Coordinates of C-alpha atoms in Angstrom, one line a residue:
X161 CA 0.1 0.1 0.0
X162 CA 2.8 2.3 0.8
X163 CA 5.0 2.2 -2.4
X164 CA 1.5 3.4 -4.3
X165 CA 1.2 6.3 -1.8
X166 CA 4.5 7.5 -2.2
X167 CA 4.1 10.6 -4.2
X168 CA 1.1 11.7 -2.0
X169 CA 3.6 11.3 1.2
X170 CA 6.2 13.2 -0.6
X171 CA 3.6 16.1 -1.5
X172 CA 2.2 16.5 2.1
X173 CA 5.4 16.3 4.3
X174 CA 7.5 18.2 1.4
X175 CA 9.9 15.0 1.3
X176 CA 12.9 15.0 -0.6
X177 CA 13.6 11.8 -3.5
X178 CA 16.0 10.7 -1.1
X179 CA 14.0 11.0 2.1
X180 CA 10.7 9.5 0.3
X181 CA 13.4 6.6 -0.6
X182 CA 14.1 6.5 3.2
X183 CA 10.4 5.8 4.1
X184 CA 10.6 2.4 2.4
X185 CA 14.2 2.0 3.5
X186 CA 14.0 2.5 7.1
X187 CA 11.6 -0.1 7.2
X188 CA 14.1 -2.6 5.4
X189 CA 16.6 -1.5 8.1
X190 CA 15.1 -2.6 11.0
X191 CA 14.1 -5.4 9.0
X192 CA 17.2 -6.4 7.6
X193 CA 19.2 -5.4 11.1
X194 CA 17.7 -7.4 13.5
X195 CA 16.6 -10.5 11.1
X196 CA 19.2 -12.6 12.4
X197 CA 18.6 -12.2 15.8
X198 CA 14.7 -12.4 15.5
X199 CA 14.9 -15.7 13.4
X200 CA 17.2 -17.1 16.3
X201 CA 15.2 -15.6 19.1
X202 CA 12.3 -17.7 17.7
X203 CA 14.0 -20.9 18.1
X204 CA 15.4 -20.5 21.5
X205 CA 12.7 -18.3 23.2
X206 CA 9.7 -19.9 21.3
X207 CA 8.3 -18.9 17.9
X208 CA 4.1 -18.3 19.2
X209 CA 5.6 -15.8 22.0
X210 CA 8.0 -14.2 19.7
X211 CA 5.0 -13.9 16.7
X212 CA 2.5 -12.9 19.3
X213 CA 4.9 -9.8 20.8
X214 CA 6.1 -8.2 18.3
X215 CA 2.5 -8.7 16.0
X216 CA 1.5 -6.1 18.8
X217 CA 4.5 -3.8 18.7
X218 CA 4.1 -3.7 14.9
X219 CA -0.1 -2.9 15.6
X220 CA 1.5 0.4 17.6
X221 CA 4.1 1.6 15.5
X222 CA 2.4 1.4 12.3
X223 CA -0.4 3.6 14.0
X224 CA 1.9 6.1 14.9
X225 CA 3.4 6.4 11.1
X226 CA 0.0 7.1 10.4
X227 CA -0.2 10.5 13.0
X228 CA 3.8 11.8 11.7
X229 CA 3.7 15.5 10.9
X230 CA 7.6 15.4 10.0
X231 CA 9.9 13.4 8.2
X232 CA 11.6 12.1 11.2
X233 CA 8.7 10.5 12.7
X234 CA 7.4 8.6 10.2
X235 CA 11.3 7.5 9.5
X236 CA 11.2 6.3 13.3
X237 CA 8.2 4.7 13.3
X238 CA 8.9 2.6 9.9
X239 CA 12.5 1.6 11.6
X240 CA 10.2 0.4 14.7
X241 CA 7.7 -1.6 12.4
X242 CA 10.6 -3.0 10.3
X243 CA 12.3 -4.4 13.6
X244 CA 9.1 -5.9 14.4
X245 CA 8.8 -8.0 11.4
X246 CA 12.4 -9.4 11.9
X247 CA 11.0 -10.7 14.9
X248 CA 7.8 -11.9 13.7
X249 CA 7.8 -13.0 10.1
X250 CA 10.9 -15.7 10.7
X251 CA 8.9 -17.0 13.5
X252 CA 5.9 -17.3 11.2
X253 CA 7.7 -19.0 8.6
X254 CA 9.0 -21.5 11.0
X255 CA 5.5 -22.2 12.8
X256 CA 4.7 -23.4 9.1
X257 CA 7.9 -25.2 8.6
X258 CA 7.6 -26.8 11.8
X259 CA 4.2 -28.2 12.1
X260 CA 4.6 -29.8 7.9
X261 CA 6.5 -32.6 7.8
X262 CA 9.3 -32.0 5.0
X263 CA 7.9 -33.2 1.5
X264 CA 4.4 -32.6 -0.3
X265 CA 2.6 -31.4 2.6
X266 CA 5.1 -29.0 3.6
X267 CA 5.4 -27.7 -0.3
X268 CA 1.3 -27.4 -0.3
X269 CA 1.6 -25.2 3.1
X270 CA 4.4 -23.2 2.0
X271 CA 2.6 -22.7 -1.6
X272 CA -0.6 -21.5 0.5
X273 CA 1.8 -19.2 2.1
X274 CA 3.3 -17.6 -0.8
X275 CA -0.2 -17.1 -2.3
X276 CA -1.1 -15.6 0.8
X277 CA 1.5 -13.1 0.6
X278 CA 0.7 -12.5 -3.4
X279 CA -3.1 -12.1 -2.1
X280 CA -1.4 -9.2 0.4
X281 CA 0.5 -7.1 -2.5
X282 CA -2.5 -7.6 -4.8
X283 CA -4.9 -5.7 -2.2
X284 CA -2.2 -3.3 -1.1
X285 CA -2.1 -2.3 -4.6
X286 CA -5.6 -1.5 -4.9
X287 CA -6.1 -0.4 -0.9
X288 CA -3.2 1.8 -1.1
X289 CA -4.5 3.7 -4.2
X290 CA -8.1 4.0 -3.1
X291 CA -7.0 4.7 0.7
X292 CA -4.9 7.4 -0.4
X293 CA -7.6 9.4 -2.3
X294 CA -9.4 9.2 1.3
X295 CA -5.7 10.7 2.7
X296 CA -2.3 8.8 2.8
X297 CA -2.7 8.2 6.6
X298 CA -5.2 5.4 6.1
X299 CA -2.4 3.6 4.3
X300 CA -1.0 3.2 8.0
X301 CA -4.2 2.9 10.0
X302 CA -5.7 0.1 7.6
X303 CA -2.7 -2.1 8.9
X304 CA -3.6 -1.1 12.1
X305 CA -6.9 -2.5 12.1
X306 CA -6.1 -6.2 10.2
X307 CA -3.5 -6.8 11.9
X308 CA -5.1 -6.2 15.4
X309 CA -7.8 -8.5 14.2
X310 CA -4.9 -11.1 13.3
X311 CA -3.5 -10.6 16.8
X312 CA -6.4 -11.7 18.4
X313 CA -7.2 -14.6 15.8
X314 CA -3.2 -15.5 17.0
X315 CA -4.3 -15.7 20.6
X316 CA -6.7 -18.6 19.7
X317 CA -5.3 -20.5 16.6
X318 CA -1.6 -20.5 16.7
X319 CA 0.1 -23.0 18.6
X320 CA 3.9 -23.9 18.6
X321 CA 4.0 -27.8 18.8
X322 CA 8.1 -27.2 18.9
X323 CA 9.2 -26.1 22.3
X324 CA 11.7 -23.3 22.3
X325 CA 15.3 -24.7 23.0
X326 CA 16.0 -23.9 26.8
X327 CA 20.1 -22.8 26.8
X328 CA 22.0 -21.8 30.1
X329 CA 23.0 -18.6 28.7
X330 CA 21.9 -16.3 25.7
X331 CA 24.8 -15.5 23.2
X332 CA 24.6 -11.5 24.1
X333 CA 27.9 -10.7 22.7
X334 CA 26.8 -12.8 19.2
X335 CA 23.4 -11.0 19.4
X336 CA 24.9 -7.4 19.9
X337 CA 27.8 -7.9 17.1
X338 CA 25.7 -9.4 14.5
X339 CA 22.8 -6.9 14.9
X340 CA 25.6 -4.0 14.7
X341 CA 26.8 -5.5 11.7
X342 CA 23.4 -5.9 10.3
X343 CA 22.1 -2.4 10.8
X344 CA 25.6 -0.9 9.1
X345 CA 25.7 -3.0 6.3
X346 CA 21.8 -2.3 5.8
X347 CA 22.5 1.6 6.4
X348 CA 25.1 1.4 3.6
X349 CA 22.7 -0.2 1.3
X350 CA 20.4 2.3 1.4
X351 CA 22.7 5.2 1.4
X352 CA 25.3 3.6 -0.8
X353 CA 27.9 4.5 1.6
X354 CA 31.1 2.4 1.8
X355 CA 32.4 3.3 5.3
X356 CA 29.6 1.8 7.2
X357 CA 29.7 -1.1 4.6
X358 CA 33.2 -1.7 5.8
X359 CA 32.6 -1.3 9.4
X360 CA 29.4 -3.8 9.3
X361 CA 32.2 -6.4 7.2
X362 CA 34.5 -6.0 10.1
X363 CA 32.0 -6.6 12.9
X364 CA 30.6 -9.7 11.3
X365 CA 34.4 -11.0 11.1
X366 CA 34.2 -10.6 14.8
X367 CA 31.2 -11.8 15.1
X368 CA 32.3 -15.4 13.5
X369 CA 35.2 -15.1 16.2
X370 CA 32.9 -14.7 18.9
X371 CA 30.5 -17.6 17.2
X372 CA 33.5 -20.0 17.0
X373 CA 34.3 -19.7 20.8
X374 CA 30.6 -19.6 22.3
X375 CA 29.5 -22.3 24.3
X376 CA 26.1 -21.6 23.1
X377 CA 26.4 -19.9 19.6
X378 CA 24.0 -17.4 18.1
X379 CA 24.2 -18.8 14.8
X380 CA 25.4 -22.4 14.3
X381 CA 28.3 -21.4 11.7
X382 CA 27.9 -25.0 10.1
X383 CA 24.8 -24.0 9.0
X384 CA 26.4 -21.6 6.6
X385 CA 28.7 -23.8 5.2
X386 CA 25.7 -25.3 3.1
X387 CA 26.5 -24.4 -0.4
X388 CA 22.6 -24.7 -1.7
X389 CA 21.7 -22.3 1.4
X390 CA 24.2 -20.0 0.3
X391 CA 23.1 -20.2 -3.4
X392 CA 19.6 -19.7 -2.3
X393 CA 19.7 -16.6 -0.4
X394 CA 22.3 -15.0 -2.8
X395 CA 19.3 -16.1 -5.2
X396 CA 16.7 -14.3 -3.0
X397 CA 18.5 -11.0 -2.7
X398 CA 19.3 -10.6 -6.5
X399 CA 15.2 -11.3 -7.2
X400 CA 14.1 -8.9 -4.8
X401 CA 16.8 -6.4 -5.7
X402 CA 15.1 -6.5 -9.3
X403 CA 11.4 -6.9 -8.2
X404 CA 11.8 -3.9 -5.7
X405 CA 13.8 -1.9 -7.9
X406 CA 11.4 -2.0 -11.0
X407 CA 8.0 -1.5 -9.0
X408 CA 9.7 1.5 -7.2
X409 CA 10.8 2.8 -10.9
X410 CA 7.4 1.9 -12.1
X411 CA 5.4 3.7 -10.0
X412 CA 7.4 7.1 -10.3
X413 CA 7.1 6.7 -14.1
X414 CA 3.6 6.2 -13.7
X415 CA 2.6 8.7 -11.5
X416 CA 5.2 11.5 -11.7
X417 CA 6.3 11.0 -15.5
X418 CA 2.7 9.9 -17.2
X419 CA 0.6 11.6 -14.2
X420 CA -1.4 8.5 -13.4
X421 CA -3.6 8.3 -9.7
X422 CA -2.7 6.4 -7.4
X423 CA -5.6 4.1 -7.8
X424 CA -4.8 4.0 -11.3
X425 CA -1.0 2.5 -10.4
X426 CA -2.4 0.5 -8.1
X427 CA -5.0 -1.2 -11.0
X428 CA -2.3 -1.4 -13.5
X429 CA 0.2 -3.8 -11.0
X430 CA -2.9 -5.4 -10.2
X431 CA -1.9 -7.9 -12.7
X432 CA 1.1 -9.1 -10.7
X433 CA -1.0 -10.4 -8.1
X434 CA -2.0 -13.4 -10.6
X435 CA 0.1 -15.5 -8.4
X436 CA -2.4 -15.4 -5.8
X437 CA -3.7 -18.0 -7.3
X438 CA -1.0 -19.8 -9.0
X439 CA 1.3 -20.2 -6.3
X440 CA -0.7 -22.7 -3.9
X441 CA -2.2 -24.5 -7.3
X442 CA 0.2 -24.6 -10.3
X443 CA 3.8 -24.0 -8.4
X444 CA 3.1 -26.8 -6.0
X445 CA 1.9 -29.4 -8.0
X446 CA 5.3 -28.2 -10.3
X447 CA 7.1 -28.2 -7.1
X448 CA 5.9 -31.9 -6.4
X449 CA 6.6 -33.2 -9.8
X450 CA 9.9 -31.6 -10.2
X451 CA 11.8 -30.0 -7.5
X452 CA 12.0 -26.5 -5.7
X453 CA 15.3 -25.4 -7.8
X454 CA 14.2 -26.1 -11.2
X455 CA 10.5 -24.4 -10.9
X456 CA 12.6 -21.5 -9.1
X457 CA 14.8 -21.8 -12.1
X458 CA 11.9 -21.2 -14.3
X459 CA 10.5 -18.2 -12.7
X460 CA 14.0 -16.6 -12.8
X461 CA 13.9 -17.0 -16.7
X462 CA 10.3 -15.8 -16.8
X463 CA 11.0 -12.6 -15.1
X464 CA 14.3 -12.0 -17.1
X465 CA 11.9 -11.9 -19.9
X466 CA 9.5 -9.4 -18.5
X467 CA 12.3 -7.0 -17.4
X468 CA 13.9 -7.2 -20.8
X469 CA 10.3 -6.6 -22.7
X470 CA 9.5 -3.3 -20.3
X471 CA 12.8 -2.3 -21.7
X472 CA 10.7 -1.0 -24.9
X473 CA 9.0 1.2 -22.5
X474 CA 8.2 5.0 -23.9
X475 CA 7.1 7.9 -22.7
X476 CA 3.5 7.6 -24.4
X477 CA 3.4 3.8 -23.6
X478 CA -0.4 2.4 -23.6
X479 CA -1.4 -0.5 -20.8
X480 CA -1.8 -3.0 -23.4
X481 CA 2.2 -2.4 -24.2
X482 CA 3.2 -2.8 -20.9
X483 CA 0.4 -5.7 -20.0
X484 CA 2.7 -8.7 -21.4
X485 CA 5.8 -7.4 -19.1
X486 CA 3.5 -7.6 -15.9
X487 CA 2.0 -10.8 -16.5
X488 CA 5.0 -12.5 -16.9
X489 CA 6.5 -10.7 -13.6
X490 CA 3.5 -12.1 -12.1
X491 CA 3.9 -15.7 -13.4
X492 CA 7.6 -14.9 -12.1
X493 CA 6.8 -14.0 -8.9
X494 CA 4.7 -17.4 -8.5
X495 CA 7.0 -19.6 -9.4
X496 CA 9.9 -18.0 -7.6
X497 CA 8.9 -17.1 -4.3
X498 CA 6.9 -20.3 -3.0
X499 CA 10.0 -22.7 -4.0
X500 CA 12.5 -19.7 -2.2
X501 CA 10.8 -20.9 0.9
X502 CA 10.6 -24.3 0.2
X503 CA 14.9 -24.3 -0.6
X504 CA 16.0 -22.0 2.4
X505 CA 14.7 -24.6 4.7
X506 CA 15.4 -28.2 2.9
X507 CA 17.7 -30.4 4.8
X508 CA 17.8 -27.9 7.8
X509 CA 17.2 -29.4 11.4
X510 CA 13.6 -28.1 12.5
X511 CA 15.1 -26.2 15.7
X512 CA 17.0 -24.1 13.2
X513 CA 13.5 -22.8 10.9
X514 CA 14.0 -19.8 12.9
X515 CA 17.1 -18.8 12.0
X516 CA 16.9 -20.2 8.5
X517 CA 13.9 -18.2 7.7
X518 CA 16.2 -15.2 9.1
X519 CA 18.9 -15.7 6.8
X520 CA 16.1 -16.1 3.8
X521 CA 14.4 -12.6 4.9
X522 CA 17.7 -10.6 5.2
X523 CA 18.5 -11.3 1.8
X524 CA 15.1 -10.7 0.7
X525 CA 15.3 -7.3 2.9
X526 CA 18.6 -6.5 1.7
X527 CA 17.8 -6.9 -1.8
X528 CA 15.0 -4.6 -1.7
X529 CA 17.0 -2.0 0.2
X530 CA 19.5 -2.1 -2.8
X531 CA 17.4 -2.3 -5.4
X532 CA 15.6 0.9 -4.5
X533 CA 18.7 2.4 -3.8
X534 CA 20.1 1.7 -6.9
X535 CA 17.0 2.9 -8.9
X536 CA 16.9 5.9 -6.6
X537 CA 20.8 6.8 -7.4
X538 CA 20.4 6.6 -11.2
X539 CA 17.2 8.7 -11.1
X540 CA 14.1 7.9 -12.8
X541 CA 13.3 10.8 -15.2
X542 CA 12.2 10.8 -19.3
X543 CA 16.4 10.3 -20.0
X544 CA 17.3 7.7 -17.0
X545 CA 14.4 5.9 -17.0
X546 CA 15.5 3.0 -19.2
X547 CA 18.9 2.9 -17.6
X548 CA 17.0 2.5 -14.4
X549 CA 15.2 -0.5 -15.9
X550 CA 18.3 -2.3 -16.9
X551 CA 19.2 -2.9 -13.3
X552 CA 16.5 -5.4 -12.8
X553 CA 17.7 -7.1 -15.7
X554 CA 21.3 -7.3 -14.7
X555 CA 20.5 -8.5 -11.2
X556 CA 18.2 -11.8 -13.0
X557 CA 21.1 -12.4 -15.2
X558 CA 23.0 -13.0 -12.1
X559 CA 20.6 -15.0 -10.2
X560 CA 19.7 -17.2 -13.3
X561 CA 23.7 -18.4 -13.2
X562 CA 23.6 -18.6 -9.6
X563 CA 20.9 -21.0 -9.6
X564 CA 22.0 -22.8 -12.5
X565 CA 25.0 -24.2 -10.5
X566 CA 22.2 -25.8 -8.0
X567 CA 20.5 -27.5 -10.8
X568 CA 21.4 -31.4 -11.1
X569 CA 20.4 -34.2 -13.6
X570 CA 17.2 -35.6 -12.4
X571 CA 17.3 -39.1 -11.0
X572 CA 15.2 -41.7 -13.1
X573 CA 12.8 -44.0 -10.9
X574 CA 14.0 -47.6 -11.1
X575 CA 10.6 -49.2 -12.1
X576 CA 11.2 -46.9 -15.3
X577 CA 14.6 -48.0 -15.7
X578 CA 13.8 -51.8 -15.7
X579 CA 10.6 -51.5 -17.9
X580 CA 13.2 -49.9 -20.3
X581 CA 15.3 -52.3 -19.9
X582 CA 12.9 -55.2 -20.9

């Protein structure tokens, strides 16, 4: 909802383009900075507890964002809601993966999960455009009402069958170090500044040294030695880099270069939400028939095609000319997002699903922030639009190469081999 409302927020509060992108990036800063800590906290302190507690914080600060009268107030509210999301999101994913056995049942559950996320995207586009006509503040107030209903329902409906892991001590040095490192790296991404990036890398090196000596490490370093896990997270970062950068550029193009209203913009991008239907149906069927990595690879190629087609954009393009790219983008999201969540926890012990989810969503948020920052740095005007749109193409090209290294020849079932021999 917020992405569609950005031009209205800028006009009312008099924000610069950099501050406007900061309204999105502040949320990402809190989200990416605290995600690893949030994921591990879910494993150690209880997934249900973390989900409910931080959903309540999310409700409060989303409401405060709607009351902001200055840019800095909006940035603070967005940052804290990002921190809340960093704790509740991996807990939510771990609640799903821990309660469904690995295989078709979990794939089905994660397909529904991805479809629900897509439904939120679609609803946000239309609702955001409609709410902005009544005032951009309703973009913050509406989630308060919805999240409050979710919170009450969760108290009665959510059960955590996996007890928290009781440890004699919590790795506080590791927690502080990795959080500071991720905050610095997230800030470096949203500001494109080298100094905090170097400081963040130094703190990550210190964090690794701490974890090697800790009796009860916050992050088991052995988990990070999985090549498949690393490739999955790199792909997630690149996929969301492309998607967030494209969406930000498209919003500015339609509203500020073409003069479309927020509602028209939301309706134009609504077709991307086709994965609401495809994710729990087509994607789940494909994953069970093939495997998550192959379906993900198909999604990346589809997304690459979508962004490539949009490079032909002109200042007077009709919606009919845009539609093929937007439809392909919806299909790409359906084929990629669910398999990413499946691959992120594939082969990971149940007691580390929160951490695995934290790694995935850290990659997703860093990709989102980097995509928006890169497009902002290039600028979106009549002269630089095509340059900005080249960034998603380049990101998905790299993602295709990374994912291709995970593809392995499919094993032919023995009964088929025997029949062929006969």
